[in-house]
Amino acid sequence: MSIEVPDGLKEMLQDFTVEVLRNQPRDLLEFALQYFAQLKENRSGLSSSSVQNSTTCRPRMTVNFNEEAMQVDTENGEDDEDDEEELIAPVVNRFIRRASVCAEAYNPDEEEEDKEPRVTHPKTDDQRQRLQDACKDILLFKNLDPEQMSQVLDAMFEKPVETGEHIIDQDDDGDNFYVIERGTFNILVKIGGEERLVGSYDNRGSFGELALMYNTPRAATIIATSTGALWCLDRVTFRRIIVKNNAKKRKMYEAFIESLPLLTSLEPAERMKVVDVLSCKVYGDGERIIAQGDVADCFYIVESGLVRITVKRGEVSLTASDSRCHGSPLHSASEEVDIAMCARGQYFGELALVTNKPRAASAYATGTVKCLVMDVQAFERLLGPCMEIMKRNIANYEEQLINLFGSTAAITTETA
Ligand code: 1OR
Ligand code: 1OR
């Protein structure tokens, strides 16, 4: 005779267990009463106005949850207050996924690693200079403070590479994170038992962070397609500095990331992975963020400030000059025309990545602007589920263009 397990029982008990382990309540029964009462309230109030509170609480609570489970920075015990808040309003059906995110990045040996002696590879002035140049645009390093950055640079060591050399083999354990000084590299992934070329690196960028960040086997094979030079960062230093820093980043950005309409199709765990790969860049008033016609390598989300999107008039066939175009119907051939503004929570720079074409427009900071930036590999790896939303917006560009200028112009936005 088989006994039927009610739908949702397993999840409910797992959620509850996670909460118990997290909060370590002294009175388990009392905790259980509060937990399930709150759970019921959250569920039954889904359409009532009180839910407003619980849903607006969500991002904050999830920050707490992840941050604490990820906790590698044990110096400060400032989370007590947040714990209480979280007890008051547990998030329904989301903990399991979150637990798995935490598990991915959480390493119980972290403190051990912190006690390991610092790794230092002495370098000549020339090496240090080349290393600094190679690392200056590495997004994962952007949020490090000067002391952390200096420890990273000290720990890195040089590795010359030969054409055809396998730097990483898929499914291996992770040893190093790699920054490219020079050389080209193919990215291959086994899909349905067959190894497929999914991308490449051309004299810039970095790879090998995933296995180290999430304690997982290597997700791809990386093969050198020319001779070149790499800078390697060992696993222990990577985890001690970068993973620890990511925990802070999650705390800082989770609420914001959870609020972005673009990312609604992602699972919470996937949104956390987005946070892990984002880095913050600040631009001064008038500074160019993207130049029309450039090869694209990044995607941007506005964290604060306003970003002005412009196109060069010569690049768009303005068959009908329209006064809606910022009140100036006539423009000189080199003049840039404002076409859009992006504010907090909006994104730009997706078009070239989706269409594999040069940048269709330029982007400028209006006032001081903070953007969260993601590289093209992370964009492709993580934002697949958001593609529908992006494609819909790209189709809107074309429509807006027709409205503004009366033609679909020279810019094609096909997304096949
Ligand atoms: P890793 O430590 O797993 C392989 O070792 C590295 O390849 C990985 O870290 C990334 O740094 C890098 N999917 C997985 N890993 C990728 C990908 C990728 N691209 C680069 N790496 N995709 C390709 C996206 C262009 C998704 C393929 C389905
Ligand atoms: P990108 O990678 O091509 C420039 O780099 C970015 O500007 C582009 O991605 C888009 O994110 C953004 N309307 C609004 N935003 C645009 C438009 C656009 N084009 C590019 N971007 N229109 C199309 C103009 C050719 C409509 C104009 C009314």
Coordinates of C-alpha atoms and ligand atoms in Angstrom, one line a residue:
M1 CA 0.0 0.0 0.0
S2 CA 1.4 3.4 -0.9
I3 CA 0.9 6.4 1.3
E4 CA 0.4 9.6 -0.6
V5 CA 2.7 12.5 0.4
P6 CA 0.6 15.8 0.2
D7 CA 1.9 18.3 -2.3
G8 CA 4.1 20.9 -0.7
L9 CA 4.8 18.9 2.5
K10 CA 8.5 18.3 1.6
E11 CA 9.1 21.9 0.6
M12 CA 7.3 23.2 3.7
L13 CA 9.3 21.0 6.1
Q14 CA 12.5 21.9 4.3
D15 CA 11.7 25.6 4.5
F16 CA 11.0 25.2 8.2
T17 CA 14.1 23.2 8.8
V18 CA 16.3 25.8 7.1
E19 CA 14.7 28.5 9.3
V20 CA 15.3 26.4 12.4
L21 CA 18.9 25.8 11.6
R22 CA 19.4 29.4 10.8
N23 CA 17.8 30.9 13.9
Q24 CA 18.7 28.1 16.3
P25 CA 15.6 28.9 18.5
R26 CA 15.8 28.0 22.2
D27 CA 12.1 27.1 22.2
L28 CA 11.5 25.0 19.1
L29 CA 7.7 24.7 19.7
E30 CA 7.2 28.4 20.2
F31 CA 9.3 29.1 17.0
A32 CA 7.3 26.5 15.1
L33 CA 4.0 28.2 16.2
Q34 CA 5.2 31.6 15.1
Y35 CA 6.7 30.3 11.9
F36 CA 3.6 28.5 10.7
A37 CA 1.2 31.2 11.9
Q38 CA 3.2 33.7 9.9
L39 CA 3.3 31.4 6.9
K40 CA -0.5 31.1 7.0
E41 CA -0.9 34.8 7.3
N42 CA 1.4 35.4 4.3
R43 CA -0.5 32.9 2.2
S44 CA -4.1 33.9 3.2
G45 CA -3.2 37.6 2.8
L46 CA -1.9 37.3 -0.7
S47 CA -4.5 39.5 -2.2
S48 CA -5.1 41.8 0.8
S49 CA -3.4 45.0 1.3
S50 CA -1.4 43.7 4.3
V51 CA 0.6 41.7 1.7
Q52 CA 2.0 44.9 0.6
N53 CA 4.1 44.9 3.7
S54 CA 5.1 41.3 3.4
T55 CA 6.1 41.6 -0.3
T56 CA 8.0 44.8 0.2
C57 CA 9.7 43.0 3.0
R58 CA 10.9 40.3 0.7
P59 CA 13.9 41.7 -0.8
R60 CA 15.2 42.8 2.6
M61 CA 14.6 39.5 4.1
T62 CA 16.2 37.6 1.4
V63 CA 19.3 39.8 1.8
N64 CA 19.5 38.8 5.4
F65 CA 19.0 35.2 4.7
N66 CA 21.6 34.9 2.0
E67 CA 24.0 37.2 3.7
E68 CA 23.9 35.2 6.9
A69 CA 24.1 31.8 5.3
M70 CA 26.9 33.0 3.1
Q71 CA 28.6 34.6 6.1
V72 CA 32.3 34.4 5.8
D73 CA 32.9 37.7 7.5
T74 CA 32.4 36.7 11.1
E75 CA 33.8 39.9 12.7
N76 CA 30.5 41.7 13.2
G77 CA 27.5 40.4 14.9
E78 CA 25.2 43.1 13.7
D79 CA 22.5 40.9 12.2
D80 CA 20.5 40.2 15.3
E81 CA 17.9 42.9 14.6
D82 CA 17.4 41.6 11.1
D83 CA 16.9 38.1 12.4
E84 CA 13.9 39.3 14.3
E85 CA 12.4 40.9 11.3
E86 CA 12.9 37.8 9.3
L87 CA 11.2 35.7 12.0
I88 CA 8.2 37.9 11.8
A89 CA 7.7 37.4 8.1
P90 CA 9.2 34.2 6.6
V91 CA 9.2 34.1 2.8
V92 CA 7.1 31.4 1.5
N93 CA 8.5 28.7 -0.8
R94 CA 11.6 30.6 -1.6
F95 CA 13.9 29.3 1.0
I96 CA 14.9 26.1 -0.6
R97 CA 16.1 27.7 -3.7
R98 CA 17.9 30.2 -1.6
A99 CA 19.4 27.6 0.6
S100 CA 20.9 26.0 -2.5
V101 CA 22.4 29.3 -3.6
C102 CA 23.9 29.8 -0.2
A103 CA 25.2 26.3 -0.2
E104 CA 26.9 26.9 -3.5
A105 CA 28.9 29.8 -2.3
Y106 CA 29.2 28.9 1.3
N107 CA 32.3 27.1 2.4
P108 CA 32.5 25.9 6.0
D109 CA 36.2 25.9 5.7
E110 CA 36.3 29.5 5.0
E111 CA 37.7 30.5 8.4
E112 CA 40.4 27.8 7.9
E113 CA 41.2 29.4 4.6
D114 CA 41.4 32.8 6.3
K115 CA 44.1 31.4 8.5
E116 CA 46.2 30.1 5.7
P117 CA 49.4 32.1 5.1
R118 CA 49.1 34.9 2.5
V119 CA 50.3 33.8 -0.9
T120 CA 52.9 36.1 -2.5
H121 CA 54.6 35.7 -5.8
P122 CA 57.4 38.3 -6.1
K123 CA 57.3 40.2 -9.4
T124 CA 59.6 42.5 -11.4
D125 CA 58.4 46.0 -12.1
D126 CA 57.6 45.0 -15.7
Q127 CA 55.6 42.0 -14.6
R128 CA 53.7 44.1 -12.0
Q129 CA 52.9 46.7 -14.7
R130 CA 51.7 44.1 -17.1
L131 CA 49.6 42.5 -14.4
Q132 CA 48.0 45.8 -13.4
D133 CA 47.2 46.5 -17.1
A134 CA 45.6 43.1 -17.5
C135 CA 43.5 43.5 -14.3
K136 CA 42.3 47.0 -14.7
D137 CA 39.1 46.1 -16.5
I138 CA 38.4 42.8 -14.7
L139 CA 34.9 43.3 -13.3
L140 CA 35.3 40.8 -10.4
F141 CA 38.1 43.0 -9.1
K142 CA 36.2 46.3 -9.4
N143 CA 34.6 46.3 -5.9
L144 CA 37.8 45.4 -4.0
D145 CA 39.3 48.0 -1.7
P146 CA 43.0 48.9 -2.3
E147 CA 44.3 46.5 0.4
Q148 CA 42.3 43.6 -1.1
M149 CA 43.4 44.5 -4.6
S150 CA 47.0 44.6 -3.5
Q151 CA 46.8 41.2 -1.9
V152 CA 45.2 39.8 -5.1
L153 CA 48.0 41.3 -7.2
D154 CA 50.7 39.9 -4.8
A155 CA 49.2 36.4 -5.1
M156 CA 48.9 36.3 -8.8
F157 CA 51.5 34.5 -10.9
E158 CA 52.3 34.4 -14.6
K159 CA 51.6 31.5 -16.9
P160 CA 52.8 31.4 -20.5
V161 CA 50.5 29.4 -22.8
E162 CA 50.9 27.5 -26.0
T163 CA 48.5 27.1 -28.9
G164 CA 46.2 24.2 -28.3
E165 CA 46.8 24.1 -24.5
H166 CA 43.9 23.1 -22.3
I167 CA 43.8 25.7 -19.6
I168 CA 40.7 24.3 -18.1
D169 CA 38.9 21.0 -18.7
Q170 CA 35.2 20.8 -18.1
D171 CA 34.2 18.8 -14.9
D172 CA 37.7 19.1 -13.4
D173 CA 38.1 20.6 -9.9
G174 CA 38.9 24.3 -9.8
D175 CA 42.4 25.4 -9.0
N176 CA 42.9 28.9 -10.3
F177 CA 41.1 31.9 -11.6
Y178 CA 42.7 33.3 -14.8
V179 CA 43.1 36.8 -16.2
I180 CA 44.1 37.1 -19.8
E181 CA 47.1 39.3 -20.5
R182 CA 47.2 38.3 -24.2
G183 CA 46.1 35.5 -26.4
T184 CA 42.9 34.0 -27.8
F185 CA 40.9 31.2 -26.1
N186 CA 37.9 29.1 -27.1
I187 CA 35.1 28.3 -24.7
L188 CA 33.7 24.8 -25.2
V189 CA 30.8 23.3 -23.4
K190 CA 29.4 19.7 -23.6
I191 CA 25.9 19.9 -24.7
G192 CA 24.0 16.6 -25.1
G193 CA 27.3 14.7 -24.9
E194 CA 28.8 16.8 -27.7
E195 CA 31.5 19.5 -27.1
R196 CA 30.4 22.7 -28.7
L197 CA 32.1 26.0 -29.2
V198 CA 30.0 28.6 -27.3
G199 CA 32.3 31.6 -27.3
S200 CA 35.8 32.9 -27.2
Y201 CA 38.1 35.4 -25.5
D202 CA 40.2 37.8 -27.6
N203 CA 43.1 39.2 -25.7
R204 CA 41.1 40.4 -22.7
G205 CA 38.8 39.2 -20.0
S206 CA 39.0 36.5 -17.4
F207 CA 37.6 33.0 -16.7
G208 CA 37.6 30.2 -14.2
E209 CA 35.7 32.0 -11.5
L210 CA 32.6 29.7 -11.3
A211 CA 34.2 26.6 -9.9
L212 CA 35.9 28.6 -7.2
M213 CA 32.9 30.7 -6.3
Y214 CA 30.4 27.9 -6.1
N215 CA 32.6 24.9 -5.3
T216 CA 31.4 23.2 -8.4
P217 CA 33.2 21.3 -11.2
R218 CA 34.5 23.4 -14.1
A219 CA 31.5 24.4 -16.3
A220 CA 33.4 24.7 -19.5
T221 CA 36.7 23.8 -21.3
I222 CA 39.0 26.6 -22.2
I223 CA 41.6 26.0 -24.9
A224 CA 44.3 28.5 -26.1
T225 CA 44.0 29.2 -29.8
S226 CA 47.2 31.2 -29.9
T227 CA 50.3 31.6 -27.8
G228 CA 49.6 33.9 -24.9
A229 CA 50.0 34.8 -21.3
L230 CA 47.7 34.4 -18.3
W231 CA 47.8 35.6 -14.8
C232 CA 46.6 33.0 -12.3
L233 CA 45.0 33.5 -8.9
D234 CA 45.0 30.5 -6.6
R235 CA 41.7 29.1 -5.3
V236 CA 42.4 29.9 -1.6
T237 CA 43.2 33.6 -2.2
F238 CA 40.2 33.9 -4.6
R239 CA 37.8 32.5 -2.0
R240 CA 39.3 34.5 0.8
I241 CA 39.0 37.8 -1.0
I242 CA 36.6 37.6 -3.9
V243 CA 34.0 35.3 -2.4
K244 CA 34.0 37.2 0.9
N245 CA 33.6 40.4 -1.1
N246 CA 30.7 38.8 -3.0
A247 CA 28.9 38.2 0.3
K248 CA 28.9 41.9 1.0
K249 CA 27.9 42.6 -2.6
R250 CA 24.8 40.4 -2.2
K251 CA 23.8 42.2 0.9
M252 CA 24.2 45.6 -0.9
Y253 CA 22.4 44.8 -4.1
E254 CA 20.0 42.0 -3.5
A255 CA 17.0 44.3 -2.8
F256 CA 17.8 46.3 -5.9
I257 CA 18.2 43.2 -8.1
E258 CA 15.0 41.7 -6.8
S259 CA 13.2 44.8 -7.8
L260 CA 14.3 44.8 -11.5
P261 CA 11.5 43.9 -13.9
L262 CA 14.0 42.6 -16.4
L263 CA 15.1 39.8 -14.1
T264 CA 11.6 38.6 -13.0
S265 CA 12.0 35.5 -15.2
L266 CA 15.0 34.4 -13.2
E267 CA 14.9 32.1 -10.1
P268 CA 16.0 33.8 -6.9
A269 CA 19.2 31.7 -7.0
E270 CA 19.9 32.9 -10.5
R271 CA 19.4 36.5 -9.5
M272 CA 22.0 36.0 -6.8
K273 CA 24.4 34.7 -9.4
V274 CA 23.7 37.9 -11.3
V275 CA 24.8 39.9 -8.3
D276 CA 28.0 37.9 -8.0
V277 CA 29.1 38.8 -11.5
L278 CA 28.0 42.5 -11.4
S279 CA 30.4 45.2 -10.6
C280 CA 29.7 48.9 -10.0
K281 CA 31.2 51.5 -12.3
V282 CA 30.9 55.3 -11.6
Y283 CA 30.8 57.8 -14.5
G284 CA 31.2 61.6 -14.2
D285 CA 28.8 64.1 -15.8
G286 CA 29.1 63.9 -19.6
E287 CA 31.3 60.9 -19.6
R288 CA 30.8 58.5 -22.5
I289 CA 29.8 55.0 -21.3
I290 CA 29.2 53.4 -24.7
A291 CA 30.4 54.6 -28.1
Q292 CA 28.2 53.9 -31.1
G293 CA 30.0 51.6 -33.5
D294 CA 32.2 50.0 -30.9
V295 CA 32.5 46.3 -30.4
A296 CA 30.3 45.3 -27.4
D297 CA 31.6 43.5 -24.3
C298 CA 29.3 44.6 -21.5
F299 CA 25.8 45.1 -20.4
Y300 CA 24.7 47.9 -18.0
I301 CA 22.0 48.4 -15.4
V302 CA 21.6 51.9 -14.0
E303 CA 21.9 52.0 -10.3
S304 CA 21.7 55.8 -9.9
G305 CA 21.7 58.9 -12.1
L306 CA 20.5 59.3 -15.7
V307 CA 22.0 57.9 -18.9
R308 CA 21.4 59.7 -22.2
I309 CA 21.2 57.4 -25.3
T310 CA 22.1 59.2 -28.5
V311 CA 22.6 58.2 -32.2
K312 CA 24.7 59.9 -34.8
R313 CA 22.3 61.5 -37.3
G314 CA 24.3 60.1 -40.2
E315 CA 23.8 56.6 -38.9
V316 CA 20.0 56.8 -38.9
S317 CA 18.0 57.7 -41.9
L318 CA 15.9 60.5 -40.5
T319 CA 13.5 60.7 -43.4
A320 CA 11.2 62.8 -41.4
S321 CA 12.7 65.3 -39.0
D322 CA 10.4 65.3 -36.1
S323 CA 10.1 68.1 -33.5
R324 CA 9.5 65.5 -30.8
C325 CA 13.2 64.7 -31.2
H326 CA 14.1 67.1 -28.4
G327 CA 12.8 70.1 -30.3
S328 CA 15.5 70.2 -32.8
P329 CA 14.4 69.0 -36.2
L330 CA 17.6 69.6 -38.1
H331 CA 21.0 68.3 -37.2
S332 CA 24.4 68.5 -38.7
A333 CA 25.8 65.3 -40.1
S334 CA 28.0 64.6 -37.1
E335 CA 25.4 65.7 -34.6
E336 CA 24.2 63.2 -32.1
V337 CA 20.4 63.0 -31.5
D338 CA 19.0 62.1 -28.1
I339 CA 16.8 59.1 -28.4
A340 CA 16.2 57.9 -24.8
M341 CA 17.0 58.3 -21.2
C342 CA 17.7 55.4 -18.8
A343 CA 17.1 55.9 -15.1
R344 CA 17.6 53.7 -12.0
G345 CA 16.5 50.1 -12.6
Q346 CA 16.7 50.4 -16.4
Y347 CA 19.2 48.7 -18.6
F348 CA 21.1 49.5 -21.8
G349 CA 23.8 47.9 -23.9
E350 CA 21.9 44.7 -24.5
L351 CA 21.2 45.3 -28.2
A352 CA 24.7 44.7 -29.5
L353 CA 25.1 41.6 -27.3
V354 CA 21.8 40.2 -28.5
T355 CA 22.3 41.0 -32.2
N356 CA 26.0 40.4 -32.3
K357 CA 26.5 43.8 -33.9
P358 CA 28.4 46.9 -33.0
R359 CA 26.9 49.3 -30.5
A360 CA 23.8 50.9 -32.2
A361 CA 23.9 54.0 -30.1
S362 CA 26.1 55.9 -27.6
A363 CA 25.4 56.3 -23.9
Y364 CA 26.5 59.3 -21.8
A365 CA 26.3 60.0 -18.1
T366 CA 24.0 62.9 -17.1
G367 CA 25.3 64.0 -13.8
T368 CA 27.2 61.3 -11.8
V369 CA 26.0 57.9 -12.8
K370 CA 26.5 54.5 -11.2
C371 CA 26.0 51.5 -13.3
L372 CA 26.1 47.8 -12.5
V373 CA 28.1 46.2 -15.3
M374 CA 28.2 42.5 -16.5
D375 CA 30.5 41.1 -19.1
V376 CA 29.2 39.4 -22.3
Q377 CA 30.0 35.8 -21.1
A378 CA 28.0 36.3 -17.9
F379 CA 25.2 38.0 -19.9
E380 CA 24.9 35.0 -22.2
R381 CA 25.3 32.5 -19.4
L382 CA 22.8 34.1 -16.9
L383 CA 20.3 36.2 -18.8
G384 CA 19.0 33.7 -21.3
P385 CA 15.6 33.5 -19.4
C386 CA 15.3 37.3 -19.7
M387 CA 15.7 37.3 -23.4
E388 CA 12.0 37.5 -24.2
I389 CA 11.7 40.7 -22.3
M390 CA 14.7 42.2 -23.9
K391 CA 13.6 41.2 -27.4
R392 CA 10.2 42.7 -26.8
N393 CA 11.9 46.0 -25.8
I394 CA 14.2 45.8 -28.8
A395 CA 11.1 45.5 -31.0
N396 CA 9.8 48.6 -29.3
Y397 CA 13.0 50.5 -30.2
E398 CA 12.1 50.0 -33.8
E399 CA 8.5 51.1 -33.3
Q400 CA 9.7 54.2 -31.4
L401 CA 12.1 54.9 -34.2
I402 CA 9.3 54.8 -36.8
N403 CA 7.3 57.1 -34.6
L404 CA 10.1 59.5 -34.2
F405 CA 11.7 59.5 -37.6
G406 CA 9.1 57.9 -39.9
S407 CA 11.4 55.1 -40.9
T408 CA 13.0 52.0 -39.5
A409 CA 16.3 53.6 -40.3
A410 CA 19.6 52.0 -41.1
I411 CA 19.7 50.1 -37.8
T412 CA 18.4 46.6 -37.9
T413 CA 17.2 45.1 -34.7
E414 CA 16.5 41.6 -35.7
T415 CA 17.1 39.3 -32.8
A416 CA 17.2 35.9 -34.4
Ligands
1OR1 P1 34.7 27.6 -14.4 O1 35.5 27.7 -13.1 O2 33.5 26.8 -14.4 C1 35.3 27.2 -16.9 O3 35.7 27.0 -15.5 C2 35.0 28.7 -17.1 O4 34.6 29.1 -18.4 C3 33.9 29.2 -16.2 O5 34.4 29.1 -14.9 C4 33.7 30.6 -16.8 O6 34.6 31.5 -16.3 C5 34.0 30.3 -18.2 N1 29.2 28.6 -19.3 C6 30.1 28.3 -18.3 N2 31.3 28.8 -18.1 C7 31.7 29.7 -19.0 C8 30.9 30.1 -20.1 C9 29.6 29.5 -20.2 N3 31.5 31.0 -20.8 C10 32.7 31.2 -20.2 N4 32.8 30.4 -19.1 N5 28.7 29.8 -21.2 C11 29.1 30.5 -22.4 C12 28.7 31.9 -22.4 C13 29.3 32.7 -23.6 C14 27.4 29.2 -21.2 C15 27.3 28.0 -22.1 C16 26.1 27.3 -22.1
1OR2 P1 23.8 48.6 -27.7 O1 24.5 47.5 -27.2 O2 23.5 48.8 -29.1 C1 23.7 51.2 -27.2 O3 24.5 50.0 -27.1 C2 22.4 51.0 -26.4 O4 21.5 52.0 -26.5 C3 21.6 49.8 -27.0 O5 22.3 48.6 -26.9 C4 20.3 50.0 -26.3 O6 20.4 49.5 -25.0 C5 20.2 51.5 -26.4 N1 15.9 53.4 -28.1 C6 16.3 53.2 -26.9 N2 17.5 52.7 -26.6 C7 18.3 52.4 -27.6 C8 17.9 52.5 -28.9 C9 16.6 53.0 -29.2 N3 18.8 52.1 -29.7 C10 19.8 51.7 -28.9 N4 19.5 51.8 -27.6 N5 16.1 53.2 -30.4 C11 16.8 52.7 -31.7 C12 17.7 53.7 -32.2 C13 18.5 53.3 -33.3 C14 14.9 53.9 -30.6 C15 15.0 55.3 -30.8 C16 13.8 56.1 -30.7

